[in-house]
mmCIF file of C-alpha atoms in Angstrom:
data_model
loop_
_atom_site.group_PDB
_atom_site.id
_atom_site.type_symbol
_atom_site.label_atom_id
_atom_site.label_comp_id
_atom_site.label_asym_id
_atom_site.label_seq_id
_atom_site.Cartn_x
_atom_site.Cartn_y
_atom_site.Cartn_z
ATOM 1 C CA UNK G 1 -22.249 -8.988 12.308
ATOM 2 C CA UNK G 2 -19.959 -7.900 9.481
ATOM 3 C CA UNK G 3 -16.278 -8.603 10.008
ATOM 4 C CA UNK G 4 -13.118 -7.297 8.350
ATOM 5 C CA UNK G 5 -9.906 -9.205 7.744
ATOM 6 C CA UNK G 6 -6.845 -7.343 6.502
ATOM 7 C CA UNK G 7 -4.338 -9.730 4.925
ATOM 8 C CA UNK G 8 -0.682 -8.922 4.284
ATOM 9 C CA UNK G 9 2.626 -10.571 3.452
ATOM 10 C CA UNK G 10 4.490 -10.189 6.749
ATOM 11 C CA UNK G 11 8.085 -11.299 7.223
ATOM 12 C CA UNK G 12 10.155 -13.729 9.283
ATOM 13 C CA UNK G 13 13.166 -11.418 8.901
ATOM 14 C CA UNK G 14 11.759 -7.924 9.417
ATOM 15 C CA UNK G 15 9.769 -7.495 12.645
ATOM 16 C CA UNK G 16 8.490 -4.098 11.431
ATOM 17 C CA UNK G 17 6.907 -5.546 8.297
ATOM 18 C CA UNK G 18 3.561 -6.179 9.985
ATOM 19 C CA UNK G 19 3.436 -2.893 11.901
ATOM 20 C CA UNK G 20 1.437 -0.949 9.271
ATOM 21 C CA UNK G 21 -1.118 -3.757 9.077
ATOM 22 C CA UNK G 22 -1.687 -3.689 12.827
ATOM 23 C CA UNK G 23 -1.788 0.121 12.864
ATOM 24 C CA UNK G 24 -4.417 0.334 10.120
ATOM 25 C CA UNK G 25 -6.466 -2.402 11.790
ATOM 26 C CA UNK G 26 -6.420 -0.413 15.037
ATOM 27 C CA UNK G 27 -7.516 2.760 13.237
ATOM 28 C CA UNK G 28 -10.425 0.978 11.553
ATOM 29 C CA UNK G 29 -11.382 -0.809 14.759
ATOM 30 C CA UNK G 30 -11.630 2.547 16.543
ATOM 31 C CA UNK G 31 -13.815 3.894 13.721
ATOM 32 C CA UNK G 32 -16.425 1.295 14.719
ATOM 33 C CA UNK G 33 -17.636 0.183 11.278
ATOM 34 C CA UNK G 34 -17.119 -3.548 11.888
ATOM 35 C CA UNK G 35 -18.043 -5.896 14.683
ATOM 36 C CA UNK G 36 -14.494 -7.227 14.565
ATOM 37 C CA UNK G 37 -11.284 -6.453 12.695
ATOM 38 C CA UNK G 38 -8.665 -9.187 12.277
ATOM 39 C CA UNK G 39 -5.289 -9.469 10.553
ATOM 40 C CA UNK G 40 -3.692 -12.409 8.747
ATOM 41 C CA UNK G 41 -0.285 -12.958 7.154
ATOM 42 C CA UNK G 42 1.555 -15.183 4.712
ATOM 43 C CA UNK G 43 4.828 -15.148 6.689
ATOM 44 C CA UNK G 44 3.625 -14.465 10.231
ATOM 45 C CA UNK G 45 0.938 -15.504 12.687
ATOM 46 C CA UNK G 46 -1.978 -15.593 12.482
ATOM 47 C CA UNK G 47 -1.443 -17.342 9.178
ATOM 48 C CA UNK G 48 -3.724 -16.823 6.209
ATOM 49 C CA UNK G 49 -4.763 -20.453 6.408
ATOM 50 C CA UNK G 50 -6.109 -20.071 9.936
ATOM 51 C CA UNK G 51 -7.247 -16.451 10.110
ATOM 52 C CA UNK G 52 -10.903 -17.070 9.225
ATOM 53 C CA UNK G 53 -11.107 -19.407 12.223
ATOM 54 C CA UNK G 54 -10.380 -16.395 14.449
ATOM 55 C CA UNK G 55 -13.399 -14.553 13.032
ATOM 56 C CA UNK G 56 -16.800 -14.930 14.707
ATOM 57 C CA UNK G 57 -18.850 -13.213 12.015
ATOM 58 C CA UNK G 58 -20.527 -15.145 9.208
ATOM 59 C CA UNK G 59 -20.036 -12.334 6.681
ATOM 60 C CA UNK G 60 -16.397 -11.389 6.179
ATOM 61 C CA UNK G 61 -14.758 -8.700 4.058
ATOM 62 C CA UNK G 62 -11.166 -9.584 3.147
ATOM 63 C CA UNK G 63 -8.920 -6.744 1.954
ATOM 64 C CA UNK G 64 -5.367 -7.551 0.739
ATOM 65 C CA UNK G 65 -2.745 -5.054 1.870
ATOM 66 C CA UNK G 66 -0.796 -5.512 -1.362
ATOM 67 C CA UNK G 67 0.241 -3.022 -4.041
ATOM 68 C CA UNK G 68 -0.653 -4.884 -7.222
ATOM 69 C CA UNK G 69 -2.678 -7.744 -8.590
ATOM 70 C CA UNK G 70 -0.557 -10.824 -9.084
ATOM 71 C CA UNK G 71 0.596 -14.103 -7.583
ATOM 72 C CA UNK G 72 -0.396 -13.364 -3.988
ATOM 73 C CA UNK G 73 -3.772 -11.750 -4.613
ATOM 74 C CA UNK G 74 -4.765 -14.114 -7.417
ATOM 75 C CA UNK G 75 -3.400 -17.424 -6.130
ATOM 76 C CA UNK G 76 -1.940 -17.530 -2.628
ATOM 77 C CA UNK G 77 -4.615 -15.685 -0.646
ATOM 78 C CA UNK G 78 -7.682 -17.371 -2.222
ATOM 79 C CA UNK G 79 -6.002 -20.765 -1.860
ATOM 80 C CA UNK G 80 -5.018 -20.292 1.780
ATOM 81 C CA UNK G 81 -8.460 -18.942 2.694
ATOM 82 C CA UNK G 82 -9.944 -21.928 0.822
ATOM 83 C CA UNK G 83 -12.392 -19.829 -1.160
ATOM 84 C CA UNK G 84 -14.642 -22.256 -2.999
ATOM 85 C CA UNK G 85 -14.908 -21.719 -6.742
ATOM 86 C CA UNK G 86 -12.390 -18.878 -6.895
ATOM 87 C CA UNK G 87 -11.287 -17.893 -10.385
ATOM 88 C CA UNK G 88 -9.386 -14.690 -11.139
ATOM 89 C CA UNK G 89 -11.826 -14.073 -13.983
ATOM 90 C CA UNK G 90 -14.420 -13.231 -11.332
ATOM 91 C CA UNK G 91 -12.602 -9.943 -10.906
ATOM 92 C CA UNK G 92 -12.742 -9.314 -14.660
ATOM 93 C CA UNK G 93 -9.699 -7.099 -14.194
ATOM 94 C CA UNK G 94 -7.261 -5.517 -16.612
ATOM 95 C CA UNK G 95 -4.606 -5.530 -13.910
ATOM 96 C CA UNK G 96 -5.926 -2.401 -12.213
ATOM 97 C CA UNK G 97 -9.669 -2.905 -11.854
ATOM 98 C CA UNK G 98 -10.103 -5.842 -9.445
ATOM 99 C CA UNK G 99 -13.062 -5.056 -7.208
ATOM 100 C CA UNK G 100 -14.643 -7.981 -5.312
ATOM 101 C CA UNK G 101 -15.901 -11.537 -5.570
ATOM 102 C CA UNK G 102 -18.314 -13.149 -3.111
ATOM 103 C CA UNK G 103 -17.430 -16.737 -2.252
ATOM 104 C CA UNK G 104 -17.767 -19.321 0.500
ATOM 105 C CA UNK G 105 -14.874 -20.468 2.686
ATOM 106 C CA UNK G 106 -15.097 -24.260 2.402
ATOM 107 C CA UNK G 107 -13.945 -25.163 5.911
ATOM 108 C CA UNK G 108 -15.791 -22.478 7.901
ATOM 109 C CA UNK G 109 -18.856 -21.868 5.742
ATOM 110 C CA UNK G 110 -18.457 -18.106 6.036
ATOM 111 C CA UNK G 111 -19.478 -15.782 3.225
ATOM 112 C CA UNK G 112 -16.321 -13.986 2.100
ATOM 113 C CA UNK G 113 -16.280 -10.803 0.060
ATOM 114 C CA UNK G 114 -12.797 -10.986 -1.415
ATOM 115 C CA UNK G 115 -11.632 -7.503 -2.440
ATOM 116 C CA UNK G 116 -8.971 -6.227 -4.806
ATOM 117 C CA UNK G 117 -5.646 -4.990 -3.352
ATOM 118 C CA UNK G 118 -5.393 -1.550 -1.779
ATOM 119 C CA UNK G 119 -2.591 -0.523 -4.128
ATOM 120 C CA UNK G 120 -4.789 -0.285 -7.211
ATOM 121 C CA UNK G 121 -7.683 1.584 -5.614
ATOM 122 C CA UNK G 122 -8.075 5.181 -6.752
ATOM 123 C CA UNK G 123 -8.033 6.368 -3.127
ATOM 124 C CA UNK G 124 -4.361 5.332 -2.917
ATOM 125 C CA UNK G 125 -3.583 8.454 -4.972
ATOM 126 C CA UNK G 126 -4.713 10.560 -2.006
ATOM 127 C CA UNK G 127 -2.450 8.574 0.315
ATOM 128 C CA UNK G 128 0.573 9.250 -1.906
ATOM 129 C CA UNK G 129 -0.186 12.960 -1.838
ATOM 130 C CA UNK G 130 -0.703 12.864 1.940
ATOM 131 C CA UNK G 131 2.695 11.171 2.234
ATOM 132 C CA UNK G 132 4.263 14.125 0.406
ATOM 133 C CA UNK G 133 2.504 16.508 2.787
ATOM 134 C CA UNK G 134 3.705 14.546 5.790
ATOM 135 C CA UNK G 135 7.392 14.380 4.846
ATOM 136 C CA UNK G 136 7.565 18.082 3.960
ATOM 137 C CA UNK G 137 5.330 19.131 6.869
ATOM 138 C CA UNK G 138 3.405 21.233 4.363
ATOM 139 C CA UNK G 139 -0.319 20.546 3.707
ATOM 140 C CA UNK G 140 -0.079 22.656 0.532
ATOM 141 C CA UNK G 141 3.075 21.114 -0.903
ATOM 142 C CA UNK G 142 3.172 20.997 -4.692
ATOM 143 C CA UNK G 143 4.108 24.325 -6.255
ATOM 144 C CA UNK G 144 7.818 24.238 -7.126
ATOM 145 C CA UNK G 145 8.081 20.548 -6.246
ATOM 146 C CA UNK G 146 8.553 17.411 -8.274
ATOM 147 C CA UNK G 147 7.128 14.074 -7.132
ATOM 148 C CA UNK G 148 8.541 10.615 -7.839
ATOM 149 C CA UNK G 149 6.379 7.550 -7.253
ATOM 150 C CA UNK G 150 8.735 4.603 -6.870
ATOM 151 C CA UNK G 151 7.901 0.953 -7.420
ATOM 152 C CA UNK G 152 9.781 -2.296 -7.450
ATOM 153 C CA UNK G 153 9.149 -3.091 -11.082
ATOM 154 C CA UNK G 154 9.621 -6.560 -12.486
ATOM 155 C CA UNK G 155 9.320 -8.255 -15.831
ATOM 156 C CA UNK G 156 7.710 -11.214 -14.060
ATOM 157 C CA UNK G 157 4.553 -9.250 -13.246
ATOM 158 C CA UNK G 158 3.537 -6.482 -15.617
ATOM 159 C CA UNK G 159 0.844 -5.405 -13.152
ATOM 160 C CA UNK G 160 3.583 -4.291 -10.764
ATOM 161 C CA UNK G 161 4.352 -1.285 -12.957
ATOM 162 C CA UNK G 162 0.716 -0.637 -13.852
ATOM 163 C CA UNK G 163 -0.151 0.496 -10.330
ATOM 164 C CA UNK G 164 2.832 2.869 -10.221
ATOM 165 C CA UNK G 165 1.991 4.422 -13.583
ATOM 166 C CA UNK G 166 -1.701 4.645 -12.687
ATOM 167 C CA UNK G 167 -1.144 6.758 -9.589
ATOM 168 C CA UNK G 168 1.606 8.850 -11.158
ATOM 169 C CA UNK G 169 -0.784 9.678 -14.005
ATOM 170 C CA UNK G 170 -3.611 10.574 -11.613
ATOM 171 C CA UNK G 171 -1.367 12.884 -9.562
ATOM 172 C CA UNK G 172 -0.006 14.486 -12.732
ATOM 173 C CA UNK G 173 -3.549 15.212 -13.895
ATOM 174 C CA UNK G 174 -4.244 17.198 -10.723
ATOM 175 C CA UNK G 175 -1.578 19.714 -11.755
ATOM 176 C CA UNK G 176 -0.564 20.060 -8.125
ATOM 177 C CA UNK G 177 3.142 19.240 -8.601
ATOM 178 C CA UNK G 178 5.390 20.794 -11.226
ATOM 179 C CA UNK G 179 6.589 17.359 -12.346
ATOM 180 C CA UNK G 180 5.458 13.798 -11.605
ATOM 181 C CA UNK G 181 7.456 10.730 -12.646
ATOM 182 C CA UNK G 182 7.190 6.980 -12.062
ATOM 183 C CA UNK G 183 10.537 5.372 -11.231
ATOM 184 C CA UNK G 184 11.571 1.786 -10.512
ATOM 185 C CA UNK G 185 14.164 -0.293 -8.757
ATOM 186 C CA UNK G 186 14.426 -3.104 -11.303
ATOM 187 C CA UNK G 187 13.485 -1.534 -14.621
ATOM 188 C CA UNK G 188 13.819 1.750 -16.499
ATOM 189 C CA UNK G 189 13.473 4.569 -15.618
ATOM 190 C CA UNK G 190 15.467 3.720 -12.490
ATOM 191 C CA UNK G 191 15.333 5.469 -9.149
ATOM 192 C CA UNK G 192 19.148 5.543 -9.147
ATOM 193 C CA UNK G 193 18.911 8.395 -11.663
ATOM 194 C CA UNK G 194 16.191 10.341 -9.846
ATOM 195 C CA UNK G 195 17.816 13.737 -10.313
ATOM 196 C CA UNK G 196 18.039 13.219 -14.089
ATOM 197 C CA UNK G 197 14.244 13.229 -14.338
ATOM 198 C CA UNK G 198 13.484 16.538 -12.626
ATOM 199 C CA UNK G 199 14.240 20.185 -13.208
ATOM 200 C CA UNK G 200 12.584 21.174 -9.913
ATOM 201 C CA UNK G 201 15.033 21.803 -7.105
ATOM 202 C CA UNK G 202 12.794 20.063 -4.557
ATOM 203 C CA UNK G 203 11.706 16.483 -5.236
ATOM 204 C CA UNK G 204 9.532 14.324 -2.990
ATOM 205 C CA UNK G 205 10.176 10.596 -3.407
ATOM 206 C CA UNK G 206 7.429 8.222 -2.249
ATOM 207 C CA UNK G 207 7.917 4.431 -2.580
ATOM 208 C CA UNK G 208 4.677 2.585 -3.360
ATOM 209 C CA UNK G 209 5.463 -0.175 -0.844
ATOM 210 C CA UNK G 210 3.286 -1.360 2.021
ATOM 211 C CA UNK G 211 5.977 -1.530 4.714
ATOM 212 C CA UNK G 212 9.442 -0.151 5.281
ATOM 213 C CA UNK G 213 12.063 -2.833 4.865
ATOM 214 C CA UNK G 214 15.214 -3.771 3.015
ATOM 215 C CA UNK G 215 14.231 -1.993 -0.204
ATOM 216 C CA UNK G 216 12.850 1.236 1.254
ATOM 217 C CA UNK G 217 15.285 1.641 4.151
ATOM 218 C CA UNK G 218 18.488 0.390 2.550
ATOM 219 C CA UNK G 219 18.411 0.000 -1.238
ATOM 220 C CA UNK G 220 16.540 3.120 -2.326
ATOM 221 C CA UNK G 221 18.360 5.645 -0.072
ATOM 222 C CA UNK G 222 21.730 4.286 -1.219
ATOM 223 C CA UNK G 223 20.657 4.053 -4.873
ATOM 224 C CA UNK G 224 19.548 7.693 -4.881
ATOM 225 C CA UNK G 225 22.805 8.821 -3.259
ATOM 226 C CA UNK G 226 21.231 10.019 -0.026
ATOM 227 C CA UNK G 227 23.920 8.095 1.830
ATOM 228 C CA UNK G 228 26.831 5.780 1.105
ATOM 229 C CA UNK G 229 25.779 3.513 3.952
ATOM 230 C CA UNK G 230 22.175 3.311 5.143
ATOM 231 C CA UNK G 231 23.413 2.471 8.651
ATOM 232 C CA UNK G 232 24.760 6.018 9.040
ATOM 233 C CA UNK G 233 21.373 7.481 8.169
ATOM 234 C CA UNK G 234 20.595 10.484 5.953
ATOM 235 C CA UNK G 235 19.018 13.893 6.159
ATOM 236 C CA UNK G 236 15.522 14.792 5.006
ATOM 237 C CA UNK G 237 15.800 16.675 2.795
ATOM 238 C CA UNK G 238 19.168 15.504 1.508
ATOM 239 C CA UNK G 239 21.009 17.336 -1.257
ATOM 240 C CA UNK G 240 21.911 15.260 -4.319
ATOM 241 C CA UNK G 241 23.265 16.797 -7.534
ATOM 242 C CA UNK G 242 21.860 20.191 -6.636
ATOM 243 C CA UNK G 243 18.375 18.853 -5.810
ATOM 244 C CA UNK G 244 16.760 18.577 -2.380
ATOM 245 C CA UNK G 245 15.385 15.047 -2.062
ATOM 246 C CA UNK G 246 12.532 14.649 0.411
ATOM 247 C CA UNK G 247 12.459 10.885 0.914
ATOM 248 C CA UNK G 248 9.164 9.797 2.442
ATOM 249 C CA UNK G 249 9.602 6.071 3.003
ATOM 250 C CA UNK G 250 6.907 3.472 2.302
ATOM 251 C CA UNK G 251 3.459 4.851 1.503
ATOM 252 C CA UNK G 252 1.889 1.978 3.441
ATOM 253 C CA UNK G 253 3.065 3.498 6.720
ATOM 254 C CA UNK G 254 0.894 6.577 6.151
ATOM 255 C CA UNK G 255 -2.116 6.420 8.523
ATOM 256 C CA UNK G 256 -4.520 7.488 5.750
ATOM 257 C CA UNK G 257 -4.092 4.045 4.153
ATOM 258 C CA UNK G 258 -6.767 2.865 6.595
ATOM 259 C CA UNK G 259 -9.180 4.876 4.469
ATOM 260 C CA UNK G 260 -8.308 2.807 1.383
ATOM 261 C CA UNK G 261 -9.027 -0.419 3.275
ATOM 262 C CA UNK G 262 -12.437 0.955 4.227
ATOM 263 C CA UNK G 263 -13.080 2.100 0.659
ATOM 264 C CA UNK G 264 -12.336 -1.407 -0.623
ATOM 265 C CA UNK G 265 -14.739 -2.958 1.864
ATOM 266 C CA UNK G 266 -17.429 -0.371 1.117
ATOM 267 C CA UNK G 267 -17.105 -1.045 -2.613
ATOM 268 C CA UNK G 268 -17.754 -4.721 -1.823
ATOM 269 C CA UNK G 269 -20.971 -3.857 0.000
ATOM 270 C CA UNK G 270 -19.878 -3.312 3.598
ATOM 271 C CA UNK G 271 -21.858 -0.789 5.605
ATOM 272 C CA UNK G 272 -19.091 1.473 6.887
ATOM 273 C CA UNK G 273 -21.328 4.376 7.873
ATOM 274 C CA UNK G 274 -19.329 7.468 8.769
ATOM 275 C CA UNK G 275 -16.100 5.513 9.327
ATOM 276 C CA UNK G 276 -14.410 6.718 6.132
ATOM 277 C CA UNK G 277 -14.916 10.378 7.001
ATOM 278 C CA UNK G 278 -13.863 9.696 10.590
ATOM 279 C CA UNK G 279 -10.609 8.070 9.473
ATOM 280 C CA UNK G 280 -9.849 10.878 7.020
ATOM 281 C CA UNK G 281 -10.431 13.456 9.722
ATOM 282 C CA UNK G 282 -8.396 11.764 12.453
ATOM 283 C CA UNK G 283 -5.453 10.917 10.181
ATOM 284 C CA UNK G 284 -5.380 14.482 8.854
ATOM 285 C CA UNK G 285 -5.121 15.752 12.414
ATOM 286 C CA UNK G 286 -2.334 13.263 13.148
ATOM 287 C CA UNK G 287 -0.445 14.361 10.010
ATOM 288 C CA UNK G 288 -0.745 18.006 11.047
ATOM 289 C CA UNK G 289 0.719 17.234 14.457
ATOM 290 C CA UNK G 290 3.905 15.765 13.063
#
């Protein structure tokens, strides 16, 4: 039996932080590709350190629900799962190309296929575009629109910006949107100045974050001028400096992200059968219903 474990950060402070992880696990479970689908967290239960003990299968695919390669994917998760012989060089990554490493969990003896994070997989580009379709309620959105992909940005982890730039570049190459720009919270170009970077009247803003929380629900809306106080809410679209800003919220809440998890596992050798197509089809229907 092949098993899937989706691992995420979680939060003691934000009860909604784990919601996308559970939702994507449910979607994949219903697709029937794995004998079991489990979730594990750094800041919630079941904890990363114990999650493999909840798994019956001897062959386990572990997919990190993180945006970029860095401290958590390279150190925390392998350590807490007790993956014998782990070395980040096994990924041979340039910060965007982590794929998988097959290791043994020392305390359970399970074979673990440890995958790269969802945020750097090429299929995440499709999720960003789907997010734009969802917020505008237009499956053909693009012509006459600008698109901003927003990341946290930090000088402490250069890979944080790499994922943002990677997907912005891929979307730009499609030619679907009139303008595509990568913006950041903590480095230039900043999301505060979103309207300075677009000539298009309509701009979709999609944060490349896994879950909605303090940054996506409070900081970014206020920084962009959608509202003076996040507690009073804001319109979608909201007018700022003559532009209509279609703020989509965290990309990780888009149901299609379940497809990226499956893609990661399939790249590591999992037999997912028709599950990927099934997830794409069912999430497209769900998006059309909203």
